[in-house]
Amino acid sequence: MKKDQTLPNGNSSATTYSMTPVVMASAPLDLPLSKEKLDEINAHLSTLTPEEILKWAVDHVPGLYQTTAFGLTGLVAIDMLSKITSSPPPLIFLDTLYHFPETYELVEDVKAKYNVPIHVYKPEGCRNVKEFQAKHGEKLWETDEDTYDYVVKVEPARRAYADLGVKAVITGRRASQGADRASLQPLEIDSTGLLKLNPLFQWNFPLVEWYINENKVPRNKLLDQGYRSVGDWHSTTKVKEGQDERAGRWAGREKTECGLHKDYFAMKAQAKAAAA
């Protein structure tokens, strides 16, 4: 069976795929997955469109949520899911307390348009920047970047997963973003056993942007001001013409990930050692 997809340049891309009986036999999937089963699933998912990958996940993956900072790829997934199911996976938003005002505004826009549950998790014991600084000091991202990543992203995420019974999350990662993401697979398992679904792993930035514009998906207003990937205000800069889309994240540093997609146990041990 072939599935045609119209690209931004007007060409048609035909994707050939076949339904794999073994992969589709279990609904929901029996967890944990063996490496053989994971490889089998990825061989199947690699032939599907993002919409089909998401439909497969909705039908077969237990405890499914979407973690998002409302970047463009995550917004594409949110919009696609709204058209696939009347009960899309709930969203988990990790409020670091240092997002741009425009990002918080976008959260409200998404709530209004899609009416999807959004679970907001903040750094433990901190309701605002003042309480965060009282507990961790000023500019922790400068004095201890790894600990900062752990307390604003990693620990709140693990707390959310435990509270909500999360077994799998939809991410906005794409192979075209390079660095650690270059060899991305549609489905991965992290060191804790959490499933990570990357439905748009094969898409590039122009295709993502085309979908956003074509479907009138809400987007961060900062993207019209020279930004392409938006994180915390203190570690996000505008990008120049021709630069990589994530060049504005942690500019001038070798860092490419915030901690969510690093080894959890190593991050936890490092943060524990720093606090000792």
PDB file of C-alpha atoms in Angstrom:
ATOM      1  CA  MET A   1       0.000   0.000   0.000  1.00  0.00           C
ATOM      2  CA  LYS A   2       1.302   3.480  -0.784  1.00  0.00           C
ATOM      3  CA  LYS A   3       0.710   6.717   1.042  1.00  0.00           C
ATOM      4  CA  ASP A   4       1.237  10.004  -0.844  1.00  0.00           C
ATOM      5  CA  GLN A   5       2.252  13.165   0.945  1.00  0.00           C
ATOM      6  CA  THR A   6       2.427  16.598  -0.659  1.00  0.00           C
ATOM      7  CA  LEU A   7       5.576  18.476   0.268  1.00  0.00           C
ATOM      8  CA  PRO A   8       6.021  22.283   0.461  1.00  0.00           C
ATOM      9  CA  ASN A   9       7.637  22.330  -2.987  1.00  0.00           C
ATOM     10  CA  GLY A  10       4.524  20.774  -4.501  1.00  0.00           C
ATOM     11  CA  ASN A  11       6.083  17.391  -5.184  1.00  0.00           C
ATOM     12  CA  SER A  12       4.476  14.162  -4.054  1.00  0.00           C
ATOM     13  CA  SER A  13       6.448  11.815  -1.861  1.00  0.00           C
ATOM     14  CA  ALA A  14       5.226   8.226  -1.968  1.00  0.00           C
ATOM     15  CA  THR A  15       5.892   6.162   1.112  1.00  0.00           C
ATOM     16  CA  THR A  16       5.522   2.405   0.859  1.00  0.00           C
ATOM     17  CA  TYR A  17       4.492   0.532   3.965  1.00  0.00           C
ATOM     18  CA  SER A  18       2.865  -2.681   5.092  1.00  0.00           C
ATOM     19  CA  MET A  19       1.019  -3.434   8.293  1.00  0.00           C
ATOM     20  CA  THR A  20       3.162  -5.805  10.361  1.00  0.00           C
ATOM     21  CA  PRO A  21       0.867  -8.351  12.047  1.00  0.00           C
ATOM     22  CA  VAL A  22       3.233  -9.042  14.945  1.00  0.00           C
ATOM     23  CA  VAL A  23       3.636  -5.338  15.736  1.00  0.00           C
ATOM     24  CA  MET A  24      -0.058  -4.631  15.602  1.00  0.00           C
ATOM     25  CA  ALA A  25      -1.178  -7.755  17.452  1.00  0.00           C
ATOM     26  CA  SER A  26      -0.895  -6.313  20.932  1.00  0.00           C
ATOM     27  CA  ALA A  27      -3.137  -3.420  21.914  1.00  0.00           C
ATOM     28  CA  PRO A  28      -1.932  -2.034  24.187  1.00  0.00           C
ATOM     29  CA  LEU A  29       1.723  -3.018  23.921  1.00  0.00           C
ATOM     30  CA  ASP A  30       3.083  -5.353  26.557  1.00  0.00           C
ATOM     31  CA  LEU A  31       5.795  -3.489  28.462  1.00  0.00           C
ATOM     32  CA  PRO A  32       8.708  -3.582  28.915  1.00  0.00           C
ATOM     33  CA  LEU A  33       9.727  -4.061  25.292  1.00  0.00           C
ATOM     34  CA  SER A  34      12.606  -6.327  24.326  1.00  0.00           C
ATOM     35  CA  LYS A  35      15.250  -4.980  21.956  1.00  0.00           C
ATOM     36  CA  GLU A  36      13.951  -7.335  19.281  1.00  0.00           C
ATOM     37  CA  LYS A  37      10.405  -6.041  19.694  1.00  0.00           C
ATOM     38  CA  LEU A  38      11.600  -2.418  19.666  1.00  0.00           C
ATOM     39  CA  ASP A  39      13.552  -3.013  16.453  1.00  0.00           C
ATOM     40  CA  GLU A  40      10.504  -4.633  14.898  1.00  0.00           C
ATOM     41  CA  ILE A  41       8.281  -1.710  15.859  1.00  0.00           C
ATOM     42  CA  ASN A  42      10.779   0.837  14.539  1.00  0.00           C
ATOM     43  CA  ALA A  43      11.056  -1.018  11.222  1.00  0.00           C
ATOM     44  CA  HIS A  44       7.295  -0.638  10.927  1.00  0.00           C
ATOM     45  CA  LEU A  45       7.004   2.967  12.148  1.00  0.00           C
ATOM     46  CA  SER A  46       9.831   4.147   9.875  1.00  0.00           C
ATOM     47  CA  THR A  47       7.577   3.527   6.875  1.00  0.00           C
ATOM     48  CA  LEU A  48       4.673   5.614   8.190  1.00  0.00           C
ATOM     49  CA  THR A  49       3.769   9.294   8.062  1.00  0.00           C
ATOM     50  CA  PRO A  50       3.766  11.283  11.320  1.00  0.00           C
ATOM     51  CA  GLU A  51      -0.022  11.106  11.460  1.00  0.00           C
ATOM     52  CA  GLU A  52       0.084   7.339  11.097  1.00  0.00           C
ATOM     53  CA  ILE A  53       2.757   7.035  13.784  1.00  0.00           C
ATOM     54  CA  LEU A  54       0.604   9.081  16.151  1.00  0.00           C
ATOM     55  CA  LYS A  55      -2.482   7.023  15.315  1.00  0.00           C
ATOM     56  CA  TRP A  56      -0.510   3.851  16.014  1.00  0.00           C
ATOM     57  CA  ALA A  57       0.615   5.265  19.374  1.00  0.00           C
ATOM     58  CA  VAL A  58      -2.894   6.330  20.390  1.00  0.00           C
ATOM     59  CA  ASP A  59      -4.136   2.833  19.601  1.00  0.00           C
ATOM     60  CA  HIS A  60      -1.296   0.790  21.092  1.00  0.00           C
ATOM     61  CA  VAL A  61       0.853   2.669  23.615  1.00  0.00           C
ATOM     62  CA  PRO A  62      -0.292   2.680  27.271  1.00  0.00           C
ATOM     63  CA  GLY A  63       0.177   5.652  29.593  1.00  0.00           C
ATOM     64  CA  LEU A  64       0.786   8.015  26.677  1.00  0.00           C
ATOM     65  CA  TYR A  65       1.363  11.748  27.263  1.00  0.00           C
ATOM     66  CA  GLN A  66       3.038  14.537  25.312  1.00  0.00           C
ATOM     67  CA  THR A  67       5.834  16.538  26.902  1.00  0.00           C
ATOM     68  CA  THR A  68       6.124  19.921  25.244  1.00  0.00           C
ATOM     69  CA  ALA A  69       7.638  23.364  25.563  1.00  0.00           C
ATOM     70  CA  PHE A  70       5.367  24.371  22.656  1.00  0.00           C
ATOM     71  CA  GLY A  71       8.070  24.444  20.016  1.00  0.00           C
ATOM     72  CA  LEU A  72       7.021  24.143  16.383  1.00  0.00           C
ATOM     73  CA  THR A  73       7.390  20.376  16.091  1.00  0.00           C
ATOM     74  CA  GLY A  74       5.471  19.780  19.292  1.00  0.00           C
ATOM     75  CA  LEU A  75       2.728  22.088  18.036  1.00  0.00           C
ATOM     76  CA  VAL A  76       2.489  20.099  14.803  1.00  0.00           C
ATOM     77  CA  ALA A  77       1.988  16.930  16.854  1.00  0.00           C
ATOM     78  CA  ILE A  78      -0.680  18.623  18.990  1.00  0.00           C
ATOM     79  CA  ASP A  79      -2.564  19.729  15.878  1.00  0.00           C
ATOM     80  CA  MET A  80      -2.280  16.316  14.210  1.00  0.00           C
ATOM     81  CA  LEU A  81      -3.540  14.558  17.346  1.00  0.00           C
ATOM     82  CA  SER A  82      -6.544  16.886  17.517  1.00  0.00           C
ATOM     83  CA  LYS A  83      -7.575  15.531  14.105  1.00  0.00           C
ATOM     84  CA  ILE A  84      -6.840  11.897  14.935  1.00  0.00           C
ATOM     85  CA  THR A  85      -8.738  11.506  18.197  1.00  0.00           C
ATOM     86  CA  SER A  86     -11.311  13.330  20.293  1.00  0.00           C
ATOM     87  CA  SER A  87      -9.270  12.408  23.402  1.00  0.00           C
ATOM     88  CA  PRO A  88      -5.649  13.275  22.593  1.00  0.00           C
ATOM     89  CA  PRO A  89      -2.870  12.433  25.049  1.00  0.00           C
ATOM     90  CA  PRO A  90      -2.675  15.069  27.832  1.00  0.00           C
ATOM     91  CA  LEU A  91       0.197  17.565  27.673  1.00  0.00           C
ATOM     92  CA  ILE A  92       2.959  17.989  30.245  1.00  0.00           C
ATOM     93  CA  PHE A  93       4.506  21.458  30.319  1.00  0.00           C
ATOM     94  CA  LEU A  94       7.638  21.909  32.433  1.00  0.00           C
ATOM     95  CA  ASP A  95       7.512  25.488  33.636  1.00  0.00           C
ATOM     96  CA  THR A  96      11.125  26.356  34.404  1.00  0.00           C
ATOM     97  CA  LEU A  97       9.925  29.785  35.647  1.00  0.00           C
ATOM     98  CA  TYR A  98      12.272  31.340  33.077  1.00  0.00           C
ATOM     99  CA  HIS A  99      10.235  31.042  29.891  1.00  0.00           C
ATOM    100  CA  PHE A 100       9.598  34.120  27.743  1.00  0.00           C
ATOM    101  CA  PRO A 101       6.253  35.904  28.300  1.00  0.00           C
ATOM    102  CA  GLU A 102       5.409  34.973  24.708  1.00  0.00           C
ATOM    103  CA  THR A 103       5.734  31.287  25.587  1.00  0.00           C
ATOM    104  CA  TYR A 104       3.266  31.579  28.457  1.00  0.00           C
ATOM    105  CA  GLU A 105       0.932  33.433  26.089  1.00  0.00           C
ATOM    106  CA  LEU A 106       1.230  30.566  23.601  1.00  0.00           C
ATOM    107  CA  VAL A 107       0.261  28.063  26.311  1.00  0.00           C
ATOM    108  CA  GLU A 108      -3.020  29.914  26.721  1.00  0.00           C
ATOM    109  CA  ASP A 109      -3.542  30.016  22.944  1.00  0.00           C
ATOM    110  CA  VAL A 110      -3.099  26.238  22.749  1.00  0.00           C
ATOM    111  CA  LYS A 111      -5.521  25.723  25.640  1.00  0.00           C
ATOM    112  CA  ALA A 112      -8.124  27.847  23.881  1.00  0.00           C
ATOM    113  CA  LYS A 113      -7.768  26.210  20.455  1.00  0.00           C
ATOM    114  CA  TYR A 114      -7.377  22.538  21.346  1.00  0.00           C
ATOM    115  CA  ASN A 115      -9.031  22.168  24.745  1.00  0.00           C
ATOM    116  CA  VAL A 116      -6.487  19.513  25.711  1.00  0.00           C
ATOM    117  CA  PRO A 117      -5.506  18.925  29.367  1.00  0.00           C
ATOM    118  CA  ILE A 118      -2.186  20.572  30.262  1.00  0.00           C
ATOM    119  CA  HIS A 119      -0.354  19.436  33.397  1.00  0.00           C
ATOM    120  CA  VAL A 120       2.103  22.115  34.536  1.00  0.00           C
ATOM    121  CA  TYR A 121       5.081  21.128  36.673  1.00  0.00           C
ATOM    122  CA  LYS A 122       7.511  23.606  38.228  1.00  0.00           C
ATOM    123  CA  PRO A 123      10.801  23.132  40.098  1.00  0.00           C
ATOM    124  CA  GLU A 124      10.105  21.380  43.392  1.00  0.00           C
ATOM    125  CA  GLY A 125       9.034  23.773  46.152  1.00  0.00           C
ATOM    126  CA  CYS A 126       9.117  26.829  43.891  1.00  0.00           C
ATOM    127  CA  ARG A 127       6.100  28.760  42.711  1.00  0.00           C
ATOM    128  CA  ASN A 128       8.003  31.678  41.187  1.00  0.00           C
ATOM    129  CA  VAL A 129      11.474  33.053  40.395  1.00  0.00           C
ATOM    130  CA  LYS A 130      11.819  34.644  43.835  1.00  0.00           C
ATOM    131  CA  GLU A 131      11.318  31.313  45.585  1.00  0.00           C
ATOM    132  CA  PHE A 132      13.622  29.574  43.115  1.00  0.00           C
ATOM    133  CA  GLN A 133      16.435  32.040  43.742  1.00  0.00           C
ATOM    134  CA  ALA A 134      15.965  31.801  47.493  1.00  0.00           C
ATOM    135  CA  LYS A 135      16.415  28.042  47.256  1.00  0.00           C
ATOM    136  CA  HIS A 136      19.061  27.752  44.536  1.00  0.00           C
ATOM    137  CA  GLY A 137      20.701  31.168  44.304  1.00  0.00           C
ATOM    138  CA  GLU A 138      20.758  33.623  41.423  1.00  0.00           C
ATOM    139  CA  LYS A 139      21.702  32.556  37.899  1.00  0.00           C
ATOM    140  CA  LEU A 140      22.071  28.867  38.710  1.00  0.00           C
ATOM    141  CA  TRP A 141      22.271  28.240  34.958  1.00  0.00           C
ATOM    142  CA  GLU A 142      25.633  30.036  35.042  1.00  0.00           C
ATOM    143  CA  THR A 143      27.047  28.688  38.300  1.00  0.00           C
ATOM    144  CA  ASP A 144      26.004  25.047  37.799  1.00  0.00           C
ATOM    145  CA  GLU A 145      24.329  24.397  34.472  1.00  0.00           C
ATOM    146  CA  ASP A 146      23.840  20.656  34.963  1.00  0.00           C
ATOM    147  CA  THR A 147      22.167  21.126  38.349  1.00  0.00           C
ATOM    148  CA  TYR A 148      19.974  23.830  36.825  1.00  0.00           C
ATOM    149  CA  ASP A 149      18.842  21.422  34.103  1.00  0.00           C
ATOM    150  CA  TYR A 150      18.098  18.779  36.694  1.00  0.00           C
ATOM    151  CA  VAL A 151      16.020  20.958  39.028  1.00  0.00           C
ATOM    152  CA  VAL A 152      14.007  22.797  36.336  1.00  0.00           C
ATOM    153  CA  LYS A 153      13.481  19.997  33.826  1.00  0.00           C
ATOM    154  CA  VAL A 154      14.580  16.515  34.856  1.00  0.00           C
ATOM    155  CA  GLU A 155      13.212  16.317  38.412  1.00  0.00           C
ATOM    156  CA  PRO A 156       9.860  17.954  37.541  1.00  0.00           C
ATOM    157  CA  ALA A 157       9.512  15.580  34.575  1.00  0.00           C
ATOM    158  CA  ARG A 158      10.152  12.499  36.700  1.00  0.00           C
ATOM    159  CA  ARG A 159       7.710  13.807  39.304  1.00  0.00           C
ATOM    160  CA  ALA A 160       5.085  14.279  36.595  1.00  0.00           C
ATOM    161  CA  TYR A 161       5.637  10.785  35.252  1.00  0.00           C
ATOM    162  CA  ALA A 162       5.229   9.284  38.716  1.00  0.00           C
ATOM    163  CA  ASP A 163       2.150  11.368  39.582  1.00  0.00           C
ATOM    164  CA  LEU A 164       0.365  10.737  36.282  1.00  0.00           C
ATOM    165  CA  GLY A 165       1.388   7.140  35.599  1.00  0.00           C
ATOM    166  CA  VAL A 166       3.266   8.070  32.436  1.00  0.00           C
ATOM    167  CA  LYS A 167       4.778   5.162  30.525  1.00  0.00           C
ATOM    168  CA  ALA A 168       5.425   6.901  27.214  1.00  0.00           C
ATOM    169  CA  VAL A 169       5.862  10.459  25.975  1.00  0.00           C
ATOM    170  CA  ILE A 170       5.561  12.093  22.571  1.00  0.00           C
ATOM    171  CA  THR A 171       8.494  14.404  21.842  1.00  0.00           C
ATOM    172  CA  GLY A 172       9.208  17.067  19.220  1.00  0.00           C
ATOM    173  CA  ARG A 173      12.696  15.827  18.386  1.00  0.00           C
ATOM    174  CA  ARG A 174      13.800  15.447  14.755  1.00  0.00           C
ATOM    175  CA  ALA A 175      16.890  13.907  13.176  1.00  0.00           C
ATOM    176  CA  SER A 176      17.446  17.028  11.056  1.00  0.00           C
ATOM    177  CA  GLN A 177      18.200  18.963  14.265  1.00  0.00           C
ATOM    178  CA  GLY A 178      21.541  17.179  14.300  1.00  0.00           C
ATOM    179  CA  ALA A 179      23.944  16.541  17.191  1.00  0.00           C
ATOM    180  CA  ASP A 180      22.605  13.790  19.483  1.00  0.00           C
ATOM    181  CA  ARG A 181      19.373  13.714  17.463  1.00  0.00           C
ATOM    182  CA  ALA A 182      20.940  12.837  14.112  1.00  0.00           C
ATOM    183  CA  SER A 183      20.395   9.085  14.515  1.00  0.00           C
ATOM    184  CA  LEU A 184      16.923   9.402  16.011  1.00  0.00           C
ATOM    185  CA  GLN A 185      14.501   6.487  15.724  1.00  0.00           C
ATOM    186  CA  PRO A 186      10.689   6.798  15.809  1.00  0.00           C
ATOM    187  CA  LEU A 187      10.504   4.950  19.143  1.00  0.00           C
ATOM    188  CA  GLU A 188      13.161   4.865  21.836  1.00  0.00           C
ATOM    189  CA  ILE A 189      13.498   3.622  25.407  1.00  0.00           C
ATOM    190  CA  ASP A 190      15.503   5.691  27.898  1.00  0.00           C
ATOM    191  CA  SER A 191      17.532   4.467  30.879  1.00  0.00           C
ATOM    192  CA  THR A 192      14.449   4.484  33.126  1.00  0.00           C
ATOM    193  CA  GLY A 193      12.357   2.381  30.744  1.00  0.00           C
ATOM    194  CA  LEU A 194      10.291   5.348  29.537  1.00  0.00           C
ATOM    195  CA  LEU A 195       9.144   5.093  25.908  1.00  0.00           C
ATOM    196  CA  LYS A 196       9.849   8.155  23.782  1.00  0.00           C
ATOM    197  CA  LEU A 197       7.896   8.527  20.558  1.00  0.00           C
ATOM    198  CA  ASN A 198       9.337  10.857  17.923  1.00  0.00           C
ATOM    199  CA  PRO A 199       6.595  11.030  15.261  1.00  0.00           C
ATOM    200  CA  LEU A 200       8.237  13.765  13.174  1.00  0.00           C
ATOM    201  CA  PHE A 201      11.743  12.275  13.348  1.00  0.00           C
ATOM    202  CA  GLN A 202      12.103  12.357   9.557  1.00  0.00           C
ATOM    203  CA  TRP A 203      10.821  15.888   8.961  1.00  0.00           C
ATOM    204  CA  ASN A 204      13.018  18.929   8.378  1.00  0.00           C
ATOM    205  CA  PHE A 205      12.387  22.500   9.509  1.00  0.00           C
ATOM    206  CA  PRO A 206      10.826  23.766   6.230  1.00  0.00           C
ATOM    207  CA  LEU A 207       8.279  20.945   6.301  1.00  0.00           C
ATOM    208  CA  VAL A 208       7.419  21.665   9.927  1.00  0.00           C
ATOM    209  CA  GLU A 209       7.034  25.375   9.173  1.00  0.00           C
ATOM    210  CA  TRP A 210       4.907  24.590   6.115  1.00  0.00           C
ATOM    211  CA  TYR A 211       2.521  22.481   8.197  1.00  0.00           C
ATOM    212  CA  ILE A 212       2.212  25.212  10.852  1.00  0.00           C
ATOM    213  CA  ASN A 213       1.329  27.836   8.233  1.00  0.00           C
ATOM    214  CA  GLU A 214      -0.907  25.555   6.155  1.00  0.00           C
ATOM    215  CA  ASN A 215      -2.979  24.494   9.171  1.00  0.00           C
ATOM    216  CA  LYS A 216      -2.962  27.839  10.988  1.00  0.00           C
ATOM    217  CA  VAL A 217      -1.425  26.331  14.118  1.00  0.00           C
ATOM    218  CA  PRO A 218      -0.736  28.793  16.967  1.00  0.00           C
ATOM    219  CA  ARG A 219       2.961  29.617  17.214  1.00  0.00           C
ATOM    220  CA  ASN A 220       5.297  31.572  19.435  1.00  0.00           C
ATOM    221  CA  LYS A 221       5.358  35.242  18.425  1.00  0.00           C
ATOM    222  CA  LEU A 222       9.129  35.249  18.957  1.00  0.00           C
ATOM    223  CA  LEU A 223       9.486  33.224  15.762  1.00  0.00           C
ATOM    224  CA  ASP A 224       8.553  36.370  13.856  1.00  0.00           C
ATOM    225  CA  GLN A 225      11.371  38.262  15.584  1.00  0.00           C
ATOM    226  CA  GLY A 226      14.359  36.191  14.475  1.00  0.00           C
ATOM    227  CA  TYR A 227      14.121  33.237  16.857  1.00  0.00           C
ATOM    228  CA  ARG A 228      13.746  29.666  15.564  1.00  0.00           C
ATOM    229  CA  SER A 229      13.971  27.481  18.669  1.00  0.00           C
ATOM    230  CA  VAL A 230      12.732  28.975  21.927  1.00  0.00           C
ATOM    231  CA  GLY A 231      13.711  27.876  25.426  1.00  0.00           C
ATOM    232  CA  ASP A 232      14.466  29.848  28.581  1.00  0.00           C
ATOM    233  CA  TRP A 233      15.005  33.565  28.014  1.00  0.00           C
ATOM    234  CA  HIS A 234      18.531  33.459  29.465  1.00  0.00           C
ATOM    235  CA  SER A 235      19.766  30.756  27.065  1.00  0.00           C
ATOM    236  CA  THR A 236      17.928  31.624  23.839  1.00  0.00           C
ATOM    237  CA  THR A 237      19.129  34.049  21.183  1.00  0.00           C
ATOM    238  CA  LYS A 238      18.067  35.007  17.682  1.00  0.00           C
ATOM    239  CA  VAL A 239      19.652  33.147  14.767  1.00  0.00           C
ATOM    240  CA  LYS A 240      21.206  34.588  11.648  1.00  0.00           C
ATOM    241  CA  GLU A 241      20.272  33.711   8.096  1.00  0.00           C
ATOM    242  CA  GLY A 242      21.679  30.316   7.174  1.00  0.00           C
ATOM    243  CA  GLN A 243      22.313  29.198  10.749  1.00  0.00           C
ATOM    244  CA  ASP A 244      21.033  25.910  12.117  1.00  0.00           C
ATOM    245  CA  GLU A 245      17.580  26.161  13.648  1.00  0.00           C
ATOM    246  CA  ARG A 246      18.918  25.334  17.135  1.00  0.00           C
ATOM    247  CA  ALA A 247      21.943  27.653  16.859  1.00  0.00           C
ATOM    248  CA  GLY A 248      20.178  30.112  19.162  1.00  0.00           C
ATOM    249  CA  ARG A 249      20.004  27.601  22.017  1.00  0.00           C
ATOM    250  CA  TRP A 250      22.993  27.797  24.386  1.00  0.00           C
ATOM    251  CA  ALA A 251      24.904  29.800  21.753  1.00  0.00           C
ATOM    252  CA  GLY A 252      28.687  29.597  22.078  1.00  0.00           C
ATOM    253  CA  ARG A 253      28.555  26.390  24.119  1.00  0.00           C
ATOM    254  CA  GLU A 254      28.926  22.734  23.163  1.00  0.00           C
ATOM    255  CA  LYS A 255      25.633  21.964  24.874  1.00  0.00           C
ATOM    256  CA  THR A 256      22.833  20.670  22.629  1.00  0.00           C
ATOM    257  CA  GLU A 257      20.300  19.178  25.096  1.00  0.00           C
ATOM    258  CA  CYS A 258      18.597  20.480  28.248  1.00  0.00           C
ATOM    259  CA  GLY A 259      18.864  17.254  30.252  1.00  0.00           C
ATOM    260  CA  LEU A 260      15.513  15.632  29.476  1.00  0.00           C
ATOM    261  CA  HIS A 261      17.118  13.437  26.850  1.00  0.00           C
ATOM    262  CA  LYS A 262      20.275  12.607  28.782  1.00  0.00           C
ATOM    263  CA  ASP A 263      20.800   9.688  31.151  1.00  0.00           C
ATOM    264  CA  TYR A 264      18.482  10.294  34.111  1.00  0.00           C
ATOM    265  CA  PHE A 265      20.538   8.406  36.671  1.00  0.00           C
ATOM    266  CA  ALA A 266      23.738  10.241  35.735  1.00  0.00           C
ATOM    267  CA  MET A 267      21.946  13.599  35.944  1.00  0.00           C
ATOM    268  CA  LYS A 268      20.463  12.706  39.337  1.00  0.00           C
ATOM    269  CA  ALA A 269      23.807  11.565  40.744  1.00  0.00           C
ATOM    270  CA  GLN A 270      25.524  14.710  39.515  1.00  0.00           C
ATOM    271  CA  ALA A 271      22.882  16.967  41.068  1.00  0.00           C
ATOM    272  CA  LYS A 272      23.061  15.028  44.336  1.00  0.00           C
ATOM    273  CA  ALA A 273      26.843  15.401  44.440  1.00  0.00           C
ATOM    274  CA  ALA A 274      26.599  19.128  43.768  1.00  0.00           C
ATOM    275  CA  ALA A 275      24.146  19.553  46.652  1.00  0.00           C
ATOM    276  CA  ALA A 276      26.324  17.635  49.119  1.00  0.00           C
TER     277      ALA A 276
END
